[in-house]
mmCIF file of C-alpha atoms in Angstrom:
data_model
loop_
_atom_site.group_PDB
_atom_site.id
_atom_site.type_symbol
_atom_site.label_atom_id
_atom_site.label_comp_id
_atom_site.label_asym_id
_atom_site.label_seq_id
_atom_site.Cartn_x
_atom_site.Cartn_y
_atom_site.Cartn_z
ATOM 1 C CA MET A 1 128.710 99.296 94.854
ATOM 2 C CA ALA A 2 128.212 95.631 96.181
ATOM 3 C CA LEU A 3 125.431 95.077 98.851
ATOM 4 C CA THR A 4 126.952 94.219 102.166
ATOM 5 C CA ARG A 5 125.330 92.011 104.442
ATOM 6 C CA VAL A 6 124.967 92.564 108.305
ATOM 7 C CA SER A 7 124.853 89.843 111.038
ATOM 8 C CA LEU A 8 123.000 89.414 114.085
ATOM 9 C CA SER A 9 126.101 89.596 116.031
ATOM 10 C CA SER A 10 127.613 92.872 114.497
ATOM 11 C CA SER A 11 124.908 95.081 113.783
ATOM 12 C CA THR A 12 123.822 98.027 115.740
ATOM 13 C CA ARG A 13 120.396 98.958 116.901
ATOM 14 C CA LEU A 14 118.405 101.491 114.767
ATOM 15 C CA LEU A 15 114.980 102.622 114.665
ATOM 16 C CA PRO A 16 112.584 101.317 111.909
ATOM 17 C CA SER A 17 111.526 103.428 108.840
ATOM 18 C CA PRO A 18 108.483 102.247 106.770
ATOM 19 C CA LEU A 19 109.399 100.702 103.537
ATOM 20 C CA LEU A 20 106.401 98.728 102.253
ATOM 21 C CA GLN A 21 103.655 100.983 101.420
ATOM 22 C CA PHE A 22 102.071 99.597 98.428
ATOM 23 C CA PHE A 23 99.687 97.450 100.140
ATOM 24 C CA LEU A 24 97.682 100.254 101.183
ATOM 25 C CA ARG A 25 98.668 103.204 98.839
ATOM 26 C CA PRO A 26 100.255 103.429 95.402
ATOM 27 C CA PHE A 27 104.369 103.245 94.807
ATOM 28 C CA SER A 28 106.011 106.249 93.909
ATOM 29 C CA SER A 29 109.280 106.435 92.359
ATOM 30 C CA ALA A 30 109.543 110.305 92.452
ATOM 31 C CA THR A 31 110.665 110.591 96.054
ATOM 32 C CA SER A 32 113.264 107.915 97.623
ATOM 33 C CA PRO A 33 112.237 106.026 100.898
ATOM 34 C CA LEU A 34 115.255 107.563 102.452
ATOM 35 C CA GLY A 35 114.417 110.899 101.563
ATOM 36 C CA SER A 36 117.369 111.790 99.580
ATOM 37 C CA SER A 37 117.177 114.742 97.319
ATOM 38 C CA ARG A 38 120.151 113.891 95.368
ATOM 39 C CA ARG A 39 119.649 111.180 92.483
ATOM 40 C CA ARG A 40 122.511 108.758 91.432
ATOM 41 C CA SER A 41 122.496 105.403 90.332
ATOM 42 C CA SER A 42 123.043 102.698 92.835
ATOM 43 C CA PRO A 43 122.111 98.800 93.117
ATOM 44 C CA ILE A 44 119.066 99.160 95.123
ATOM 45 C CA ALA A 45 117.190 101.889 93.175
ATOM 46 C CA ALA A 46 114.941 101.534 89.971
ATOM 47 C CA ALA A 47 112.483 103.615 88.510
ATOM 48 C CA PHE A 48 108.970 101.864 88.284
ATOM 49 C CA SER A 49 106.713 102.891 85.203
ATOM 50 C CA GLN A 50 106.201 100.217 82.457
ATOM 51 C CA ALA A 51 106.057 96.552 82.376
ATOM 52 C CA SER A 52 109.016 94.355 81.124
ATOM 53 C CA GLN A 53 109.406 90.595 81.020
ATOM 54 C CA SER A 54 110.759 88.986 84.030
ATOM 55 C CA PRO A 55 114.173 87.769 83.873
ATOM 56 C CA HIS A 56 113.094 85.130 86.713
ATOM 57 C CA ALA A 57 110.432 83.988 84.082
ATOM 58 C CA VAL A 58 113.020 83.710 81.433
ATOM 59 C CA ARG A 59 115.279 81.418 83.723
ATOM 60 C CA HIS A 60 112.354 79.085 84.408
ATOM 61 C CA GLY A 61 111.317 78.672 81.078
ATOM 62 C CA GLN A 62 108.405 80.964 80.968
ATOM 63 C CA VAL A 63 108.041 83.201 78.041
ATOM 64 C CA THR A 64 104.753 84.951 78.650
ATOM 65 C CA GLU A 65 104.563 88.618 79.343
ATOM 66 C CA ALA A 66 102.092 90.415 81.373
ATOM 67 C CA PRO A 67 100.054 92.359 78.881
ATOM 68 C CA MET A 68 100.820 96.258 78.791
ATOM 69 C CA PRO A 69 98.041 98.530 78.700
ATOM 70 C CA LYS A 70 97.701 101.272 76.189
ATOM 71 C CA SER A 71 97.016 103.767 79.285
ATOM 72 C CA ARG A 72 98.034 103.067 82.639
ATOM 73 C CA ARG A 73 94.764 102.765 84.451
ATOM 74 C CA PRO A 74 93.921 104.624 87.911
ATOM 75 C CA TRP A 75 95.699 102.963 91.137
ATOM 76 C CA ARG A 76 93.478 100.614 92.984
ATOM 77 C CA PRO A 77 94.097 99.449 96.484
ATOM 78 C CA THR A 78 95.388 95.748 96.891
ATOM 79 C CA CYS A 79 92.919 93.251 98.102
ATOM 80 C CA LEU A 80 94.513 92.448 101.610
ATOM 81 C CA TYR A 81 92.399 89.120 101.723
ATOM 82 C CA TYR A 82 94.187 88.147 98.225
ATOM 83 C CA THR A 83 97.723 89.049 99.791
ATOM 84 C CA GLN A 84 96.660 86.577 102.793
ATOM 85 C CA GLY A 85 95.965 83.850 100.391
ATOM 86 C CA LYS A 86 92.210 83.983 101.357
ATOM 87 C CA CYS A 87 90.209 86.125 99.112
ATOM 88 C CA THR A 88 86.909 84.197 98.151
ATOM 89 C CA MET A 89 85.717 86.904 95.514
ATOM 90 C CA MET A 90 87.971 85.983 92.477
ATOM 91 C CA ASN A 91 85.017 85.303 90.390
ATOM 92 C CA ASP A 92 82.981 88.855 91.385
ATOM 93 C CA ALA A 93 83.580 91.343 88.617
ATOM 94 C CA MET A 94 82.724 94.265 90.875
ATOM 95 C CA HIS A 95 85.504 93.203 93.217
ATOM 96 C CA LEU A 96 88.008 92.538 90.859
ATOM 97 C CA ASP A 97 87.433 96.201 88.966
ATOM 98 C CA LYS A 98 87.560 97.762 92.713
ATOM 99 C CA PHE A 99 90.699 95.986 94.083
ATOM 100 C CA SER A 100 93.910 95.215 92.371
ATOM 101 C CA HIS A 101 95.010 91.311 92.672
ATOM 102 C CA ASN A 102 98.117 91.698 90.634
ATOM 103 C CA LEU A 103 101.225 93.314 92.359
ATOM 104 C CA MET A 104 103.231 92.899 89.218
ATOM 105 C CA MET A 105 101.092 95.126 87.198
ATOM 106 C CA ASP A 106 101.275 97.840 90.169
ATOM 107 C CA LEU A 107 105.302 97.567 90.195
ATOM 108 C CA PRO A 108 106.340 97.355 86.747
ATOM 109 C CA VAL A 109 110.125 97.885 85.959
ATOM 110 C CA ASN A 110 111.292 100.804 83.471
ATOM 111 C CA ALA A 111 113.518 98.849 81.196
ATOM 112 C CA SER A 112 115.675 102.001 80.768
ATOM 113 C CA ALA A 113 116.512 101.958 84.264
ATOM 114 C CA ALA A 114 118.247 98.522 84.018
ATOM 115 C CA ASP A 115 121.619 99.648 82.797
ATOM 116 C CA LYS A 116 121.961 101.551 86.032
ATOM 117 C CA VAL A 117 121.640 98.663 88.046
ATOM 118 C CA LYS A 118 125.095 97.355 89.288
ATOM 119 C CA PRO A 119 125.653 93.579 88.991
ATOM 120 C CA GLN A 120 125.179 91.823 92.435
ATOM 121 C CA LYS A 121 126.473 88.332 93.644
ATOM 122 C CA LEU A 122 122.783 87.773 95.175
ATOM 123 C CA ASP A 123 119.939 86.707 92.662
ATOM 124 C CA TYR A 124 117.056 88.129 94.945
ATOM 125 C CA LEU A 125 116.323 90.800 97.597
ATOM 126 C CA LEU A 126 113.820 89.920 100.104
ATOM 127 C CA ILE A 127 112.418 93.414 101.059
ATOM 128 C CA LEU A 128 111.011 93.324 104.785
ATOM 129 C CA ASP A 129 109.258 95.897 106.764
ATOM 130 C CA LEU A 130 107.731 94.468 110.051
ATOM 131 C CA GLU A 131 104.772 96.164 111.740
ATOM 132 C CA GLY A 132 104.102 96.186 115.501
ATOM 133 C CA LYS A 133 105.677 97.599 118.522
ATOM 134 C CA VAL A 134 104.513 95.264 121.411
ATOM 135 C CA GLU A 135 104.350 92.172 119.179
ATOM 136 C CA ILE A 136 104.717 91.617 115.431
ATOM 137 C CA LEU A 137 101.250 92.291 113.923
ATOM 138 C CA GLU A 138 101.981 92.122 109.946
ATOM 139 C CA PHE A 139 104.995 90.215 108.249
ATOM 140 C CA PRO A 140 105.117 91.669 104.768
ATOM 141 C CA VAL A 141 108.028 90.646 102.428
ATOM 142 C CA VAL A 142 108.568 91.777 98.698
ATOM 143 C CA MET A 143 110.665 89.355 96.436
ATOM 144 C CA ILE A 144 112.875 91.481 93.902
ATOM 145 C CA ASP A 145 115.299 90.452 91.215
ATOM 146 C CA ALA A 146 118.625 91.558 92.315
ATOM 147 C CA GLN A 147 120.177 92.212 88.786
ATOM 148 C CA SER A 148 116.745 93.735 87.118
ATOM 149 C CA MET A 149 114.947 95.235 90.252
ATOM 150 C CA GLU A 150 111.914 93.707 88.858
ATOM 151 C CA PHE A 151 109.090 92.513 91.496
ATOM 152 C CA ILE A 152 108.866 88.597 91.426
ATOM 153 C CA ASP A 153 106.403 87.888 94.152
ATOM 154 C CA SER A 154 105.100 89.008 97.654
ATOM 155 C CA PHE A 155 104.467 87.378 101.157
ATOM 156 C CA HIS A 156 102.053 88.974 103.289
ATOM 157 C CA ARG A 157 100.503 87.816 106.522
ATOM 158 C CA PHE A 158 98.939 89.394 109.546
ATOM 159 C CA VAL A 159 100.024 88.065 112.584
ATOM 160 C CA ARG A 160 97.829 87.715 115.978
ATOM 161 C CA PRO A 161 99.745 88.158 119.272
ATOM 162 C CA THR A 162 100.654 85.399 121.495
ATOM 163 C CA ALA A 163 100.889 87.021 124.959
ATOM 164 C CA MET A 164 98.149 89.622 124.726
ATOM 165 C CA ASN A 165 94.541 89.047 125.913
ATOM 166 C CA GLU A 166 91.654 89.578 123.520
ATOM 167 C CA GLN A 167 90.630 92.957 124.937
ATOM 168 C CA ARG A 168 94.102 94.304 124.591
ATOM 169 C CA ILE A 169 94.527 92.991 120.885
ATOM 170 C CA THR A 170 91.066 94.432 119.997
ATOM 171 C CA GLU A 171 92.268 97.908 121.404
ATOM 172 C CA TYR A 172 95.648 97.657 119.828
ATOM 173 C CA ILE A 173 94.145 96.511 116.397
ATOM 174 C CA GLU A 174 91.553 99.298 116.413
ATOM 175 C CA GLY A 175 94.281 101.892 117.342
ATOM 176 C CA LYS A 176 96.768 100.566 114.512
ATOM 177 C CA TYR A 177 94.490 99.614 111.731
ATOM 178 C CA GLY A 178 91.346 101.219 112.443
ATOM 179 C CA LYS A 179 91.776 104.522 110.656
ATOM 180 C CA PHE A 180 92.889 102.624 107.310
ATOM 181 C CA GLY A 181 89.705 100.232 107.539
ATOM 182 C CA VAL A 182 91.966 97.286 107.583
ATOM 183 C CA ASP A 183 90.989 96.089 111.169
ATOM 184 C CA ARG A 184 88.117 93.744 109.835
ATOM 185 C CA VAL A 185 90.726 92.140 107.353
ATOM 186 C CA TRP A 186 93.383 91.690 110.133
ATOM 187 C CA ASN A 187 90.762 89.972 112.462
ATOM 188 C CA ASP A 188 89.430 87.849 109.679
ATOM 189 C CA THR A 189 92.931 86.734 108.722
ATOM 190 C CA ALA A 190 95.498 86.952 111.332
ATOM 191 C CA ILE A 191 97.505 84.103 112.563
ATOM 192 C CA LEU A 192 99.927 83.154 115.094
ATOM 193 C CA PHE A 193 103.697 83.734 114.237
ATOM 194 C CA LYS A 194 104.716 80.307 114.381
ATOM 195 C CA GLU A 195 101.980 79.655 111.617
ATOM 196 C CA VAL A 196 103.388 82.803 109.658
ATOM 197 C CA LEU A 197 106.732 81.227 109.917
ATOM 198 C CA GLN A 198 105.672 78.068 108.666
ATOM 199 C CA GLU A 199 103.819 79.565 105.645
ATOM 200 C CA PHE A 200 106.839 81.821 105.041
ATOM 201 C CA GLU A 201 109.132 78.911 104.900
ATOM 202 C CA ASP A 202 106.950 76.958 102.479
ATOM 203 C CA TRP A 203 107.179 80.262 100.476
ATOM 204 C CA ILE A 204 110.913 80.712 100.410
ATOM 205 C CA GLY A 205 111.336 76.895 99.660
ATOM 206 C CA ASN A 206 109.069 77.083 96.807
ATOM 207 C CA HIS A 207 111.262 79.770 95.374
ATOM 208 C CA ASN A 208 114.529 77.609 95.950
ATOM 209 C CA LEU A 209 115.655 80.120 98.307
ATOM 210 C CA TRP A 210 116.049 77.840 101.209
ATOM 211 C CA LYS A 211 115.759 74.020 102.158
ATOM 212 C CA LYS A 212 113.781 73.022 105.306
ATOM 213 C CA GLU A 213 115.868 69.952 105.796
ATOM 214 C CA GLN A 214 119.305 72.162 105.898
ATOM 215 C CA GLN A 215 117.944 74.528 108.043
ATOM 216 C CA GLY A 216 120.696 76.963 106.883
ATOM 217 C CA SER A 217 120.886 80.452 105.643
ATOM 218 C CA LEU A 218 118.965 81.748 102.287
ATOM 219 C CA LYS A 219 120.371 80.637 99.181
ATOM 220 C CA SER A 220 121.228 83.452 96.645
ATOM 221 C CA ALA A 221 119.085 85.879 98.375
ATOM 222 C CA ALA A 222 119.159 88.444 101.421
ATOM 223 C CA PHE A 223 116.575 90.370 103.350
ATOM 224 C CA VAL A 224 116.786 94.070 103.087
ATOM 225 C CA THR A 225 115.689 96.320 105.886
ATOM 226 C CA CYS A 226 115.548 99.780 106.568
ATOM 227 C CA GLY A 227 117.514 99.833 109.821
ATOM 228 C CA ASN A 228 118.544 96.906 112.020
ATOM 229 C CA TRP A 229 115.222 96.720 114.161
ATOM 230 C CA ASP A 230 113.186 94.181 112.201
ATOM 231 C CA LEU A 231 115.931 91.647 112.447
ATOM 232 C CA LYS A 232 118.137 92.388 115.152
ATOM 233 C CA THR A 233 115.582 93.165 117.589
ATOM 234 C CA LYS A 234 111.892 92.362 116.819
ATOM 235 C CA VAL A 235 112.153 89.069 115.175
ATOM 236 C CA PRO A 236 114.393 87.574 118.014
ATOM 237 C CA GLU A 237 111.798 89.082 120.423
ATOM 238 C CA GLN A 238 108.715 87.542 118.754
ATOM 239 C CA CYS A 239 110.249 84.207 118.790
ATOM 240 C CA LYS A 240 111.116 84.317 122.356
ATOM 241 C CA VAL A 241 107.691 85.432 122.939
ATOM 242 C CA SER A 242 106.354 82.769 120.905
ATOM 243 C CA ASN A 243 108.789 79.938 122.215
ATOM 244 C CA ILE A 244 110.477 79.542 118.816
ATOM 245 C CA LYS A 245 113.989 78.909 118.208
ATOM 246 C CA LEU A 246 115.501 81.786 116.009
ATOM 247 C CA PRO A 247 115.754 80.455 112.449
ATOM 248 C CA ASN A 248 119.212 80.745 110.836
ATOM 249 C CA TYR A 249 118.071 82.743 107.785
ATOM 250 C CA PHE A 250 117.083 85.720 110.162
ATOM 251 C CA MET A 251 120.699 85.739 111.160
ATOM 252 C CA GLU A 252 122.008 88.325 108.364
ATOM 253 C CA TRP A 253 120.464 91.123 106.254
ATOM 254 C CA ILE A 254 121.293 94.125 104.386
ATOM 255 C CA ASN A 255 120.692 97.404 106.087
ATOM 256 C CA LEU A 256 119.448 100.234 103.590
ATOM 257 C CA LYS A 257 120.624 102.831 105.921
ATOM 258 C CA ASP A 258 124.190 101.651 105.677
ATOM 259 C CA ILE A 259 124.095 101.516 102.043
ATOM 260 C CA TYR A 260 122.893 105.010 102.170
ATOM 261 C CA LEU A 261 125.595 106.184 104.546
ATOM 262 C CA ASN A 262 128.386 104.285 102.440
ATOM 263 C CA PHE A 263 126.992 105.875 98.968
ATOM 264 C CA TYR A 264 126.106 109.423 100.073
ATOM 265 C CA CYS A 265 128.729 109.792 103.039
ATOM 266 C CA ARG A 266 126.083 111.026 105.278
ATOM 267 C CA ARG A 267 123.283 109.270 107.587
ATOM 268 C CA VAL A 268 119.728 109.276 106.906
ATOM 269 C CA THR A 269 117.865 112.144 108.042
#
C-alpha cells in the first residue's frame, strides 16, 4: 500500500493525537499509536528491538555501525537540553549515565521486520507532532528512512509564544510542563517560532530534503501526522500570529488516520 499525501486545500480538520512520546518516555512497539488490536504489515509500521546498520549511512559512504550492547540497558530519559542543541554537560560522566544522548540507540530497528515494509516512492518520513493549543509550544520532528523504517535524525525545539504576555506564558508552561519537570528546560531553551523555522530549514537543508533558494516542497520526503490538525490548522495559525508567510513545504503531508482507514476499512477510535 502506497502512502498518500494530502494537501492544505483538500484535507479535513481532525483533532490531533500524540505521536512522539520518546522524548519523555520509552518507545514501545507492543501497542500501536493508533490503538489497533489487529496486526498486519503496513508501510508505516516496524518493530523496534535491535540495532542494524543504517541504509542512510551506507548511501553516504559511512560504514561504521553503532555498537550493539550485549544486554539492553534500562531506559533513560532523553536530555532535553541536548535535543535543543544546548547541553553543556557532555563531559560530565554522571550526567551522561543518567540521561540518554543517542536516540538511534533508543530506537533501533528489528532487521527481521524489514521484509514487511512495502517499497515507497519517498526516501524519508518526517514524523511531526506539535504541542500547544493557544500557540505552538513544541516543534518535534523525527526523520525515518522510508525504506527500512530506521531512525535517521531528529529536530526538537521548544517554542516561545509570540502574542502572550510573560505572566500568561508562565502560567501556561507550568500547567503544560510543570508536572513533568520540563518547565525549567522550556524556559531555558525556548525560542520564537520564526527562529525555530530558520533552524528547521537549516536542518532539512543539511539533509538535502529542501533548498532554501528554491523555496519549494520537500525533496523525496513528506511529513507524517496523526490527523490534519498540525499542518492544516495549527502551523498556518502560528505563521499568521508570528507574521510569517506559510512555507511551501508545509502544504502537503501524510495523515496516519487516513492510512489506517484505508488499510483497516474503519476509522481510528
